[in-house]
């Protein structure tokens, strides 16, 4: 049976703004308080989805969340009507209002960890929503994420959903941003590669000194247990703490993998040789031939990687077996990175083509092409069981761009977040979106 890697991209929500909320994420910190353009952000994301669909890749869409999250503000003690809750938060605790308005759910690589059916003990596709508990504005995403994923992958014969891990720092889980799957074919058993930033309970593992390590080893181990992965089908590796301190807040800022290939920076991991040998041995047992492409620091520095998001690219397999890299425009703007990419594609290796996308609105908050997508490997039967409303088609693309044009503002700054009208605009837009994507009621304002 034929199998596919389906990319579900996060649709940028109507409150996209630059809140400076993510300590350790250089772009988020340096663009804090700039005004944003939510309409442009959503259209940039949709343009990438359309382009991939037109290239023949399977493409889906993941809905944004209800923001401002009035229920979250109520849990923090703000009371009254919805408009009063927003007004009071704006007056007494602006940073909390900003956090409750973040459109951060767009970075769906952090929505969940997904294990394909060929890897799991019960032969179903498993999803664990990420608790994202390192940052308050992201920790409020998982309940709606779970409802949206449940509405997209509803058939329990094929799909199993797990609630987010306990919401404490020891189980910090950032989803697929620290998870890669290697395989010979998407439908065959593969090796799931979990990268963690620190251990919560074992002091032998070093930790970064400056910025937080968001993913713990204990969280990765728990996800692998929940999904029923075999020991032969998993490899764990630690991120180099010094790159976290340079702004590599997720592993997908410094490495990307697909099929049998890992594309990574020389400084990305600790004990790299041991890790590569284990990946090679375990993929070998699944009939695969593991290959790695190491980008040397002499050609691309960690700073270049963080600024250009070279590794936050999508590595896609084409029908002829070669690979294509989807990179953000910022890679073209960095001379060393661009030169590296030219030599990579002309060297006769596996990666033959680079395609550049303008995702500036998302990039300014630290979200590149890979952050914006959640990969789900599915066989034909499973793909047929996905809610068809969320699969990208030319008509859906047309409907969604019109929907964005109708409902999104083209400028948002901090003061605008206090406007109670913004909440009404968002709810009106999202209510319509759930009908377009055939999701049913998934948002708090629809179910409470
Ligand atoms: O969690 N930025 C996100 C970016 C996530 C990128 N995802 C991956 N690398 N997979 C984060 O730091 C910034 C929001 C703000 O500052 O307004 C933010 O949440």
PDB file of N, CA and C in Angstrom, residues 81-173:
ATOM      1  N   UNK A  81     -17.714  40.688  32.235  1.00  0.00           N
ATOM      2  CA  UNK A  81     -18.049  40.261  30.874  1.00  0.00           C
ATOM      3  C   UNK A  81     -16.733  40.028  30.113  1.00  0.00           C
ATOM      4  N   UNK A  82     -16.813  39.421  28.939  1.00  0.00           N
ATOM      5  CA  UNK A  82     -15.579  39.188  28.163  1.00  0.00           C
ATOM      6  C   UNK A  82     -14.840  40.509  27.913  1.00  0.00           C
ATOM      7  N   UNK A  83     -15.601  41.560  27.571  1.00  0.00           N
ATOM      8  CA  UNK A  83     -14.970  42.860  27.296  1.00  0.00           C
ATOM      9  C   UNK A  83     -14.309  43.406  28.566  1.00  0.00           C
ATOM     10  N   UNK A  84     -14.977  43.195  29.716  1.00  0.00           N
ATOM     11  CA  UNK A  84     -14.376  43.681  30.982  1.00  0.00           C
ATOM     12  C   UNK A  84     -13.111  42.903  31.347  1.00  0.00           C
ATOM     13  N   UNK A  85     -13.121  41.615  31.084  1.00  0.00           N
ATOM     14  CA  UNK A  85     -11.931  40.790  31.362  1.00  0.00           C
ATOM     15  C   UNK A  85     -10.738  41.359  30.588  1.00  0.00           C
ATOM     16  N   UNK A  86     -10.958  41.659  29.323  1.00  0.00           N
ATOM     17  CA  UNK A  86      -9.877  42.189  28.481  1.00  0.00           C
ATOM     18  C   UNK A  86      -9.445  43.576  28.959  1.00  0.00           C
ATOM     19  N   UNK A  87     -10.432  44.394  29.253  1.00  0.00           N
ATOM     20  CA  UNK A  87     -10.143  45.763  29.718  1.00  0.00           C
ATOM     21  C   UNK A  87      -9.333  45.725  31.014  1.00  0.00           C
ATOM     22  N   UNK A  88      -9.743  44.865  31.952  1.00  0.00           N
ATOM     23  CA  UNK A  88      -9.052  44.808  33.252  1.00  0.00           C
ATOM     24  C   UNK A  88      -7.628  44.245  33.100  1.00  0.00           C
ATOM     25  N   UNK A  89      -7.495  43.249  32.244  1.00  0.00           N
ATOM     26  CA  UNK A  89      -6.146  42.698  32.032  1.00  0.00           C
ATOM     27  C   UNK A  89      -5.249  43.760  31.393  1.00  0.00           C
ATOM     28  N   UNK A  90      -5.805  44.521  30.436  1.00  0.00           N
ATOM     29  CA  UNK A  90      -5.013  45.561  29.760  1.00  0.00           C
ATOM     30  C   UNK A  90      -4.559  46.618  30.768  1.00  0.00           C
ATOM     31  N   UNK A  91      -5.428  46.924  31.719  1.00  0.00           N
ATOM     32  CA  UNK A  91      -5.111  47.982  32.684  1.00  0.00           C
ATOM     33  C   UNK A  91      -4.099  47.502  33.736  1.00  0.00           C
ATOM     34  N   UNK A  92      -4.301  46.278  34.231  1.00  0.00           N
ATOM     35  CA  UNK A  92      -3.506  45.822  35.389  1.00  0.00           C
ATOM     36  C   UNK A  92      -2.339  44.903  35.031  1.00  0.00           C
ATOM     37  N   UNK A  93      -2.417  44.223  33.910  1.00  0.00           N
ATOM     38  CA  UNK A  93      -1.395  43.195  33.630  1.00  0.00           C
ATOM     39  C   UNK A  93      -1.248  43.007  32.122  1.00  0.00           C
ATOM     40  N   UNK A  94      -0.768  44.049  31.459  1.00  0.00           N
ATOM     41  CA  UNK A  94      -0.645  43.987  29.992  1.00  0.00           C
ATOM     42  C   UNK A  94       0.117  42.744  29.503  1.00  0.00           C
ATOM     43  N   UNK A  95       1.224  42.353  30.167  1.00  0.00           N
ATOM     44  CA  UNK A  95       1.940  41.172  29.661  1.00  0.00           C
ATOM     45  C   UNK A  95       1.059  39.912  29.626  1.00  0.00           C
ATOM     46  N   UNK A  96       0.108  39.826  30.562  1.00  0.00           N
ATOM     47  CA  UNK A  96      -0.775  38.648  30.543  1.00  0.00           C
ATOM     48  C   UNK A  96      -1.773  38.727  29.393  1.00  0.00           C
ATOM     49  N   UNK A  97      -2.224  39.950  29.096  1.00  0.00           N
ATOM     50  CA  UNK A  97      -3.125  40.082  27.944  1.00  0.00           C
ATOM     51  C   UNK A  97      -2.366  39.733  26.658  1.00  0.00           C
ATOM     52  N   UNK A  98      -1.139  40.236  26.560  1.00  0.00           N
ATOM     53  CA  UNK A  98      -0.337  39.950  25.353  1.00  0.00           C
ATOM     54  C   UNK A  98      -0.168  38.434  25.200  1.00  0.00           C
ATOM     55  N   UNK A  99       0.162  37.759  26.308  1.00  0.00           N
ATOM     56  CA  UNK A  99       0.349  36.302  26.243  1.00  0.00           C
ATOM     57  C   UNK A  99      -0.944  35.607  25.830  1.00  0.00           C
ATOM     58  N   UNK A 100      -2.073  36.110  26.318  1.00  0.00           N
ATOM     59  CA  UNK A 100      -3.346  35.438  26.009  1.00  0.00           C
ATOM     60  C   UNK A 100      -3.797  35.733  24.580  1.00  0.00           C
ATOM     61  N   UNK A 101      -3.093  36.646  23.896  1.00  0.00           N
ATOM     62  CA  UNK A 101      -3.429  36.988  22.505  1.00  0.00           C
ATOM     63  C   UNK A 101      -2.505  36.324  21.496  1.00  0.00           C
ATOM     64  N   UNK A 102      -1.451  35.653  21.949  1.00  0.00           N
ATOM     65  CA  UNK A 102      -0.446  35.162  21.009  1.00  0.00           C
ATOM     66  C   UNK A 102      -1.044  34.172  20.000  1.00  0.00           C
ATOM     67  N   UNK A 103      -0.642  34.334  18.753  1.00  0.00           N
ATOM     68  CA  UNK A 103      -1.084  33.398  17.712  1.00  0.00           C
ATOM     69  C   UNK A 103      -0.066  32.253  17.559  1.00  0.00           C
ATOM     70  N   UNK A 104       0.650  31.951  18.653  1.00  0.00           N
ATOM     71  CA  UNK A 104       1.752  30.983  18.590  1.00  0.00           C
ATOM     72  C   UNK A 104       1.329  29.570  18.172  1.00  0.00           C
ATOM     73  N   UNK A 105       0.033  29.276  18.199  1.00  0.00           N
ATOM     74  CA  UNK A 105      -0.373  27.923  17.773  1.00  0.00           C
ATOM     75  C   UNK A 105      -0.082  27.697  16.291  1.00  0.00           C
ATOM     76  N   UNK A 106       0.273  28.767  15.555  1.00  0.00           N
ATOM     77  CA  UNK A 106       0.625  28.597  14.129  1.00  0.00           C
ATOM     78  C   UNK A 106       1.820  27.642  13.949  1.00  0.00           C
ATOM     79  N   UNK A 107       2.724  27.605  14.985  1.00  0.00           N
ATOM     80  CA  UNK A 107       3.926  26.782  14.836  1.00  0.00           C
ATOM     81  C   UNK A 107       3.589  25.351  15.256  1.00  0.00           C
ATOM     82  N   UNK A 108       2.929  24.665  14.345  1.00  0.00           N
ATOM     83  CA  UNK A 108       2.341  23.364  14.684  1.00  0.00           C
ATOM     84  C   UNK A 108       3.371  22.241  14.805  1.00  0.00           C
ATOM     85  N   UNK A 109       4.638  22.524  14.447  1.00  0.00           N
ATOM     86  CA  UNK A 109       5.669  21.525  14.751  1.00  0.00           C
ATOM     87  C   UNK A 109       5.702  21.306  16.261  1.00  0.00           C
ATOM     88  N   UNK A 110       5.168  22.263  17.012  1.00  0.00           N
ATOM     89  CA  UNK A 110       5.110  22.146  18.471  1.00  0.00           C
ATOM     90  C   UNK A 110       3.747  21.672  18.970  1.00  0.00           C
ATOM     91  N   UNK A 111       2.841  21.361  18.063  1.00  0.00           N
ATOM     92  CA  UNK A 111       1.495  20.975  18.504  1.00  0.00           C
ATOM     93  C   UNK A 111       1.503  19.597  19.168  1.00  0.00           C
ATOM     94  N   UNK A 112       2.268  18.678  18.611  1.00  0.00           N
ATOM     95  CA  UNK A 112       2.200  17.286  19.080  1.00  0.00           C
ATOM     96  C   UNK A 112       3.400  16.501  18.573  1.00  0.00           C
ATOM     97  N   UNK A 113       3.600  15.322  19.145  1.00  0.00           N
ATOM     98  CA  UNK A 113       4.531  14.350  18.569  1.00  0.00           C
ATOM     99  C   UNK A 113       3.664  13.270  17.922  1.00  0.00           C
ATOM    100  N   UNK A 114       4.051  12.866  16.727  1.00  0.00           N
ATOM    101  CA  UNK A 114       3.225  11.904  15.988  1.00  0.00           C
ATOM    102  C   UNK A 114       4.062  10.682  15.620  1.00  0.00           C
ATOM    103  N   UNK A 115       3.547   9.495  15.917  1.00  0.00           N
ATOM    104  CA  UNK A 115       4.215   8.254  15.504  1.00  0.00           C
ATOM    105  C   UNK A 115       3.338   7.524  14.497  1.00  0.00           C
ATOM    106  N   UNK A 116       3.873   7.220  13.335  1.00  0.00           N
ATOM    107  CA  UNK A 116       3.098   6.509  12.316  1.00  0.00           C
ATOM    108  C   UNK A 116       2.762   5.079  12.738  1.00  0.00           C
ATOM    109  N   UNK A 117       1.733   4.528  12.124  1.00  0.00           N
ATOM    110  CA  UNK A 117       1.224   3.214  12.535  1.00  0.00           C
ATOM    111  C   UNK A 117       2.257   2.099  12.380  1.00  0.00           C
ATOM    112  N   UNK A 118       3.189   2.256  11.442  1.00  0.00           N
ATOM    113  CA  UNK A 118       4.175   1.182  11.223  1.00  0.00           C
ATOM    114  C   UNK A 118       5.130   1.049  12.415  1.00  0.00           C
ATOM    115  N   UNK A 119       5.196   2.065  13.267  1.00  0.00           N
ATOM    116  CA  UNK A 119       6.130   2.047  14.404  1.00  0.00           C
ATOM    117  C   UNK A 119       5.484   1.643  15.724  1.00  0.00           C
ATOM    118  N   UNK A 120       4.165   1.693  15.811  1.00  0.00           N
ATOM    119  CA  UNK A 120       3.513   1.594  17.127  1.00  0.00           C
ATOM    120  C   UNK A 120       3.021   0.173  17.405  1.00  0.00           C
ATOM    121  N   UNK A 121       2.920  -0.159  18.706  1.00  0.00           N
ATOM    122  CA  UNK A 121       2.567  -1.530  19.100  1.00  0.00           C
ATOM    123  C   UNK A 121       1.166  -1.914  18.639  1.00  0.00           C
ATOM    124  N   UNK A 122       0.227  -0.976  18.655  1.00  0.00           N
ATOM    125  CA  UNK A 122      -1.153  -1.345  18.282  1.00  0.00           C
ATOM    126  C   UNK A 122      -1.488  -1.028  16.829  1.00  0.00           C
ATOM    127  N   UNK A 123      -0.495  -0.604  16.043  1.00  0.00           N
ATOM    128  CA  UNK A 123      -0.721  -0.386  14.610  1.00  0.00           C
ATOM    129  C   UNK A 123      -1.609   0.812  14.296  1.00  0.00           C
ATOM    130  N   UNK A 124      -1.732   1.744  15.276  1.00  0.00           N
ATOM    131  CA  UNK A 124      -2.461   2.984  14.988  1.00  0.00           C
ATOM    132  C   UNK A 124      -1.481   4.155  14.945  1.00  0.00           C
ATOM    133  N   UNK A 125      -1.915   5.252  14.359  1.00  0.00           N
ATOM    134  CA  UNK A 125      -1.104   6.475  14.370  1.00  0.00           C
ATOM    135  C   UNK A 125      -1.335   7.132  15.730  1.00  0.00           C
ATOM    136  N   UNK A 126      -0.248   7.404  16.466  1.00  0.00           N
ATOM    137  CA  UNK A 126      -0.391   7.986  17.809  1.00  0.00           C
ATOM    138  C   UNK A 126      -0.001   9.458  17.831  1.00  0.00           C
ATOM    139  N   UNK A 127      -0.790  10.244  18.574  1.00  0.00           N
ATOM    140  CA  UNK A 127      -0.544  11.691  18.738  1.00  0.00           C
ATOM    141  C   UNK A 127      -0.465  11.993  20.233  1.00  0.00           C
ATOM    142  N   UNK A 128       0.575  12.705  20.660  1.00  0.00           N
ATOM    143  CA  UNK A 128       0.585  13.263  22.016  1.00  0.00           C
ATOM    144  C   UNK A 128       0.704  14.773  21.907  1.00  0.00           C
ATOM    145  N   UNK A 129      -0.327  15.466  22.364  1.00  0.00           N
ATOM    146  CA  UNK A 129      -0.294  16.937  22.343  1.00  0.00           C
ATOM    147  C   UNK A 129       0.851  17.403  23.240  1.00  0.00           C
ATOM    148  N   UNK A 130       1.566  18.436  22.805  1.00  0.00           N
ATOM    149  CA  UNK A 130       2.714  18.918  23.580  1.00  0.00           C
ATOM    150  C   UNK A 130       2.238  19.878  24.676  1.00  0.00           C
ATOM    151  N   UNK A 131       2.802  19.725  25.884  1.00  0.00           N
ATOM    152  CA  UNK A 131       2.356  20.618  26.969  1.00  0.00           C
ATOM    153  C   UNK A 131       2.965  22.024  26.860  1.00  0.00           C
ATOM    154  N   UNK A 132       4.068  22.172  26.163  1.00  0.00           N
ATOM    155  CA  UNK A 132       4.679  23.482  25.895  1.00  0.00           C
ATOM    156  C   UNK A 132       4.784  24.333  27.161  1.00  0.00           C
ATOM    157  N   UNK A 133       5.137  23.682  28.264  1.00  0.00           N
ATOM    158  CA  UNK A 133       5.007  24.407  29.531  1.00  0.00           C
ATOM    159  C   UNK A 133       6.199  25.287  29.892  1.00  0.00           C
ATOM    160  N   UNK A 134       7.135  25.447  28.941  1.00  0.00           N
ATOM    161  CA  UNK A 134       8.260  26.356  29.208  1.00  0.00           C
ATOM    162  C   UNK A 134       7.823  27.825  29.127  1.00  0.00           C
ATOM    163  N   UNK A 135       6.785  28.076  28.311  1.00  0.00           N
ATOM    164  CA  UNK A 135       6.317  29.465  28.134  1.00  0.00           C
ATOM    165  C   UNK A 135       4.820  29.507  28.415  1.00  0.00           C
ATOM    166  N   UNK A 136       4.404  30.450  29.254  1.00  0.00           N
ATOM    167  CA  UNK A 136       2.978  30.511  29.590  1.00  0.00           C
ATOM    168  C   UNK A 136       2.101  30.623  28.337  1.00  0.00           C
ATOM    169  N   UNK A 137       2.487  31.532  27.398  1.00  0.00           N
ATOM    170  CA  UNK A 137       1.599  31.757  26.240  1.00  0.00           C
ATOM    171  C   UNK A 137       1.428  30.504  25.385  1.00  0.00           C
ATOM    172  N   UNK A 138       2.389  29.567  25.483  1.00  0.00           N
ATOM    173  CA  UNK A 138       2.276  28.337  24.699  1.00  0.00           C
ATOM    174  C   UNK A 138       1.620  27.214  25.515  1.00  0.00           C
ATOM    175  N   UNK A 139       1.732  27.317  26.839  1.00  0.00           N
ATOM    176  CA  UNK A 139       1.177  26.254  27.696  1.00  0.00           C
ATOM    177  C   UNK A 139      -0.349  26.216  27.632  1.00  0.00           C
ATOM    178  N   UNK A 140      -0.976  27.293  27.121  1.00  0.00           N
ATOM    179  CA  UNK A 140      -2.443  27.306  27.056  1.00  0.00           C
ATOM    180  C   UNK A 140      -2.961  26.739  25.727  1.00  0.00           C
ATOM    181  N   UNK A 141      -2.036  26.247  24.881  1.00  0.00           N
ATOM    182  CA  UNK A 141      -2.478  25.754  23.568  1.00  0.00           C
ATOM    183  C   UNK A 141      -3.068  24.342  23.592  1.00  0.00           C
ATOM    184  N   UNK A 142      -2.528  23.455  24.459  1.00  0.00           N
ATOM    185  CA  UNK A 142      -2.792  22.026  24.223  1.00  0.00           C
ATOM    186  C   UNK A 142      -4.246  21.565  24.337  1.00  0.00           C
ATOM    187  N   UNK A 143      -5.102  22.188  25.202  1.00  0.00           N
ATOM    188  CA  UNK A 143      -6.479  21.661  25.219  1.00  0.00           C
ATOM    189  C   UNK A 143      -7.182  21.833  23.860  1.00  0.00           C
ATOM    190  N   UNK A 144      -7.011  23.026  23.249  1.00  0.00           N
ATOM    191  CA  UNK A 144      -7.643  23.219  21.934  1.00  0.00           C
ATOM    192  C   UNK A 144      -6.921  22.397  20.864  1.00  0.00           C
ATOM    193  N   UNK A 145      -5.587  22.308  20.976  1.00  0.00           N
ATOM    194  CA  UNK A 145      -4.847  21.464  20.017  1.00  0.00           C
ATOM    195  C   UNK A 145      -5.431  20.054  20.016  1.00  0.00           C
ATOM    196  N   UNK A 146      -5.680  19.520  21.208  1.00  0.00           N
ATOM    197  CA  UNK A 146      -6.213  18.150  21.299  1.00  0.00           C
ATOM    198  C   UNK A 146      -7.578  18.055  20.635  1.00  0.00           C
ATOM    199  N   UNK A 147      -8.426  19.069  20.849  1.00  0.00           N
ATOM    200  CA  UNK A 147      -9.765  19.010  20.222  1.00  0.00           C
ATOM    201  C   UNK A 147      -9.658  19.117  18.700  1.00  0.00           C
ATOM    202  N   UNK A 148      -8.754  19.992  18.210  1.00  0.00           N
ATOM    203  CA  UNK A 148      -8.623  20.162  16.759  1.00  0.00           C
ATOM    204  C   UNK A 148      -8.056  18.877  16.137  1.00  0.00           C
ATOM    205  N   UNK A 149      -7.022  18.302  16.768  1.00  0.00           N
ATOM    206  CA  UNK A 149      -6.454  17.050  16.217  1.00  0.00           C
ATOM    207  C   UNK A 149      -7.503  15.937  16.268  1.00  0.00           C
ATOM    208  N   UNK A 150      -8.289  15.926  17.335  1.00  0.00           N
ATOM    209  CA  UNK A 150      -9.362  14.914  17.456  1.00  0.00           C
ATOM    210  C   UNK A 150     -10.380  15.051  16.333  1.00  0.00           C
ATOM    211  N   UNK A 151     -10.665  16.303  15.936  1.00  0.00           N
ATOM    212  CA  UNK A 151     -11.652  16.524  14.865  1.00  0.00           C
ATOM    213  C   UNK A 151     -11.056  16.223  13.483  1.00  0.00           C
ATOM    214  N   UNK A 152      -9.733  16.305  13.365  1.00  0.00           N
ATOM    215  CA  UNK A 152      -9.088  16.011  12.076  1.00  0.00           C
ATOM    216  C   UNK A 152      -8.844  14.513  11.904  1.00  0.00           C
ATOM    217  N   UNK A 153      -8.460  13.872  13.009  1.00  0.00           N
ATOM    218  CA  UNK A 153      -8.102  12.446  12.976  1.00  0.00           C
ATOM    219  C   UNK A 153      -9.044  11.727  13.938  1.00  0.00           C
ATOM    220  N   UNK A 154     -10.302  11.610  13.532  1.00  0.00           N
ATOM    221  CA  UNK A 154     -11.342  11.188  14.484  1.00  0.00           C
ATOM    222  C   UNK A 154     -11.491   9.664  14.584  1.00  0.00           C
ATOM    223  N   UNK A 155     -11.131   8.950  13.547  1.00  0.00           N
ATOM    224  CA  UNK A 155     -11.426   7.524  13.479  1.00  0.00           C
ATOM    225  C   UNK A 155     -10.515   6.725  14.429  1.00  0.00           C
ATOM    226  N   UNK A 156     -11.136   6.210  15.505  1.00  0.00           N
ATOM    227  CA  UNK A 156     -10.319   5.541  16.535  1.00  0.00           C
ATOM    228  C   UNK A 156      -9.734   4.208  16.073  1.00  0.00           C
ATOM    229  N   UNK A 157     -10.239   3.724  14.973  1.00  0.00           N
ATOM    230  CA  UNK A 157      -9.652   2.497  14.428  1.00  0.00           C
ATOM    231  C   UNK A 157      -8.215   2.771  13.959  1.00  0.00           C
ATOM    232  N   UNK A 158      -7.990   3.958  13.496  1.00  0.00           N
ATOM    233  CA  UNK A 158      -6.673   4.302  12.931  1.00  0.00           C
ATOM    234  C   UNK A 158      -5.847   5.264  13.785  1.00  0.00           C
ATOM    235  N   UNK A 159      -6.530   6.090  14.612  1.00  0.00           N
ATOM    236  CA  UNK A 159      -5.825   7.184  15.297  1.00  0.00           C
ATOM    237  C   UNK A 159      -6.011   7.112  16.811  1.00  0.00           C
ATOM    238  N   UNK A 160      -4.904   7.246  17.551  1.00  0.00           N
ATOM    239  CA  UNK A 160      -4.959   7.248  19.021  1.00  0.00           C
ATOM    240  C   UNK A 160      -4.412   8.578  19.521  1.00  0.00           C
ATOM    241  N   UNK A 161      -5.149   9.209  20.431  1.00  0.00           N
ATOM    242  CA  UNK A 161      -4.741  10.531  20.938  1.00  0.00           C
ATOM    243  C   UNK A 161      -4.424  10.456  22.426  1.00  0.00           C
ATOM    244  N   UNK A 162      -3.290  11.048  22.809  1.00  0.00           N
ATOM    245  CA  UNK A 162      -2.909  11.112  24.222  1.00  0.00           C
ATOM    246  C   UNK A 162      -2.913  12.566  24.678  1.00  0.00           C
ATOM    247  N   UNK A 163      -3.380  12.753  25.918  1.00  0.00           N
ATOM    248  CA  UNK A 163      -3.376  14.110  26.475  1.00  0.00           C
ATOM    249  C   UNK A 163      -1.936  14.548  26.702  1.00  0.00           C
ATOM    250  N   UNK A 164      -1.731  15.851  26.822  1.00  0.00           N
ATOM    251  CA  UNK A 164      -0.399  16.389  27.079  1.00  0.00           C
ATOM    252  C   UNK A 164       0.160  15.809  28.382  1.00  0.00           C
ATOM    253  N   UNK A 165       1.473  15.717  28.470  1.00  0.00           N
ATOM    254  CA  UNK A 165       2.148  15.207  29.673  1.00  0.00           C
ATOM    255  C   UNK A 165       1.894  16.168  30.847  1.00  0.00           C
ATOM    256  N   UNK A 166       2.156  15.705  32.095  1.00  0.00           N
ATOM    257  CA  UNK A 166       1.946  16.577  33.254  1.00  0.00           C
ATOM    258  C   UNK A 166       2.619  17.941  33.047  1.00  0.00           C
ATOM    259  N   UNK A 167       1.898  18.977  33.451  1.00  0.00           N
ATOM    260  CA  UNK A 167       2.346  20.349  33.135  1.00  0.00           C
ATOM    261  C   UNK A 167       3.361  20.879  34.141  1.00  0.00           C
ATOM    262  N   UNK A 168       4.481  20.201  34.218  1.00  0.00           N
ATOM    263  CA  UNK A 168       5.576  20.676  35.075  1.00  0.00           C
ATOM    264  C   UNK A 168       6.865  20.660  34.253  1.00  0.00           C
ATOM    265  N   UNK A 169       7.833  21.454  34.703  1.00  0.00           N
ATOM    266  CA  UNK A 169       9.067  21.621  33.929  1.00  0.00           C
ATOM    267  C   UNK A 169       9.789  20.285  33.693  1.00  0.00           C
ATOM    268  N   UNK A 170       9.662  19.337  34.652  1.00  0.00           N
ATOM    269  CA  UNK A 170      10.372  18.051  34.476  1.00  0.00           C
ATOM    270  C   UNK A 170       9.893  17.291  33.229  1.00  0.00           C
ATOM    271  N   UNK A 171       8.649  17.561  32.813  1.00  0.00           N
ATOM    272  CA  UNK A 171       8.123  16.893  31.615  1.00  0.00           C
ATOM    273  C   UNK A 171       7.917  17.873  30.464  1.00  0.00           C
ATOM    274  N   UNK A 172       8.757  18.904  30.412  1.00  0.00           N
ATOM    275  CA  UNK A 172       8.658  19.884  29.325  1.00  0.00           C
ATOM    276  C   UNK A 172       8.717  19.180  27.974  1.00  0.00           C
ATOM    277  N   UNK A 173       7.670  19.377  27.186  1.00  0.00           N
ATOM    278  CA  UNK A 173       7.549  18.671  25.907  1.00  0.00           C
ATOM    279  C   UNK A 173       7.167  19.677  24.825  1.00  0.00           C
TER     280      UNK A 173
END
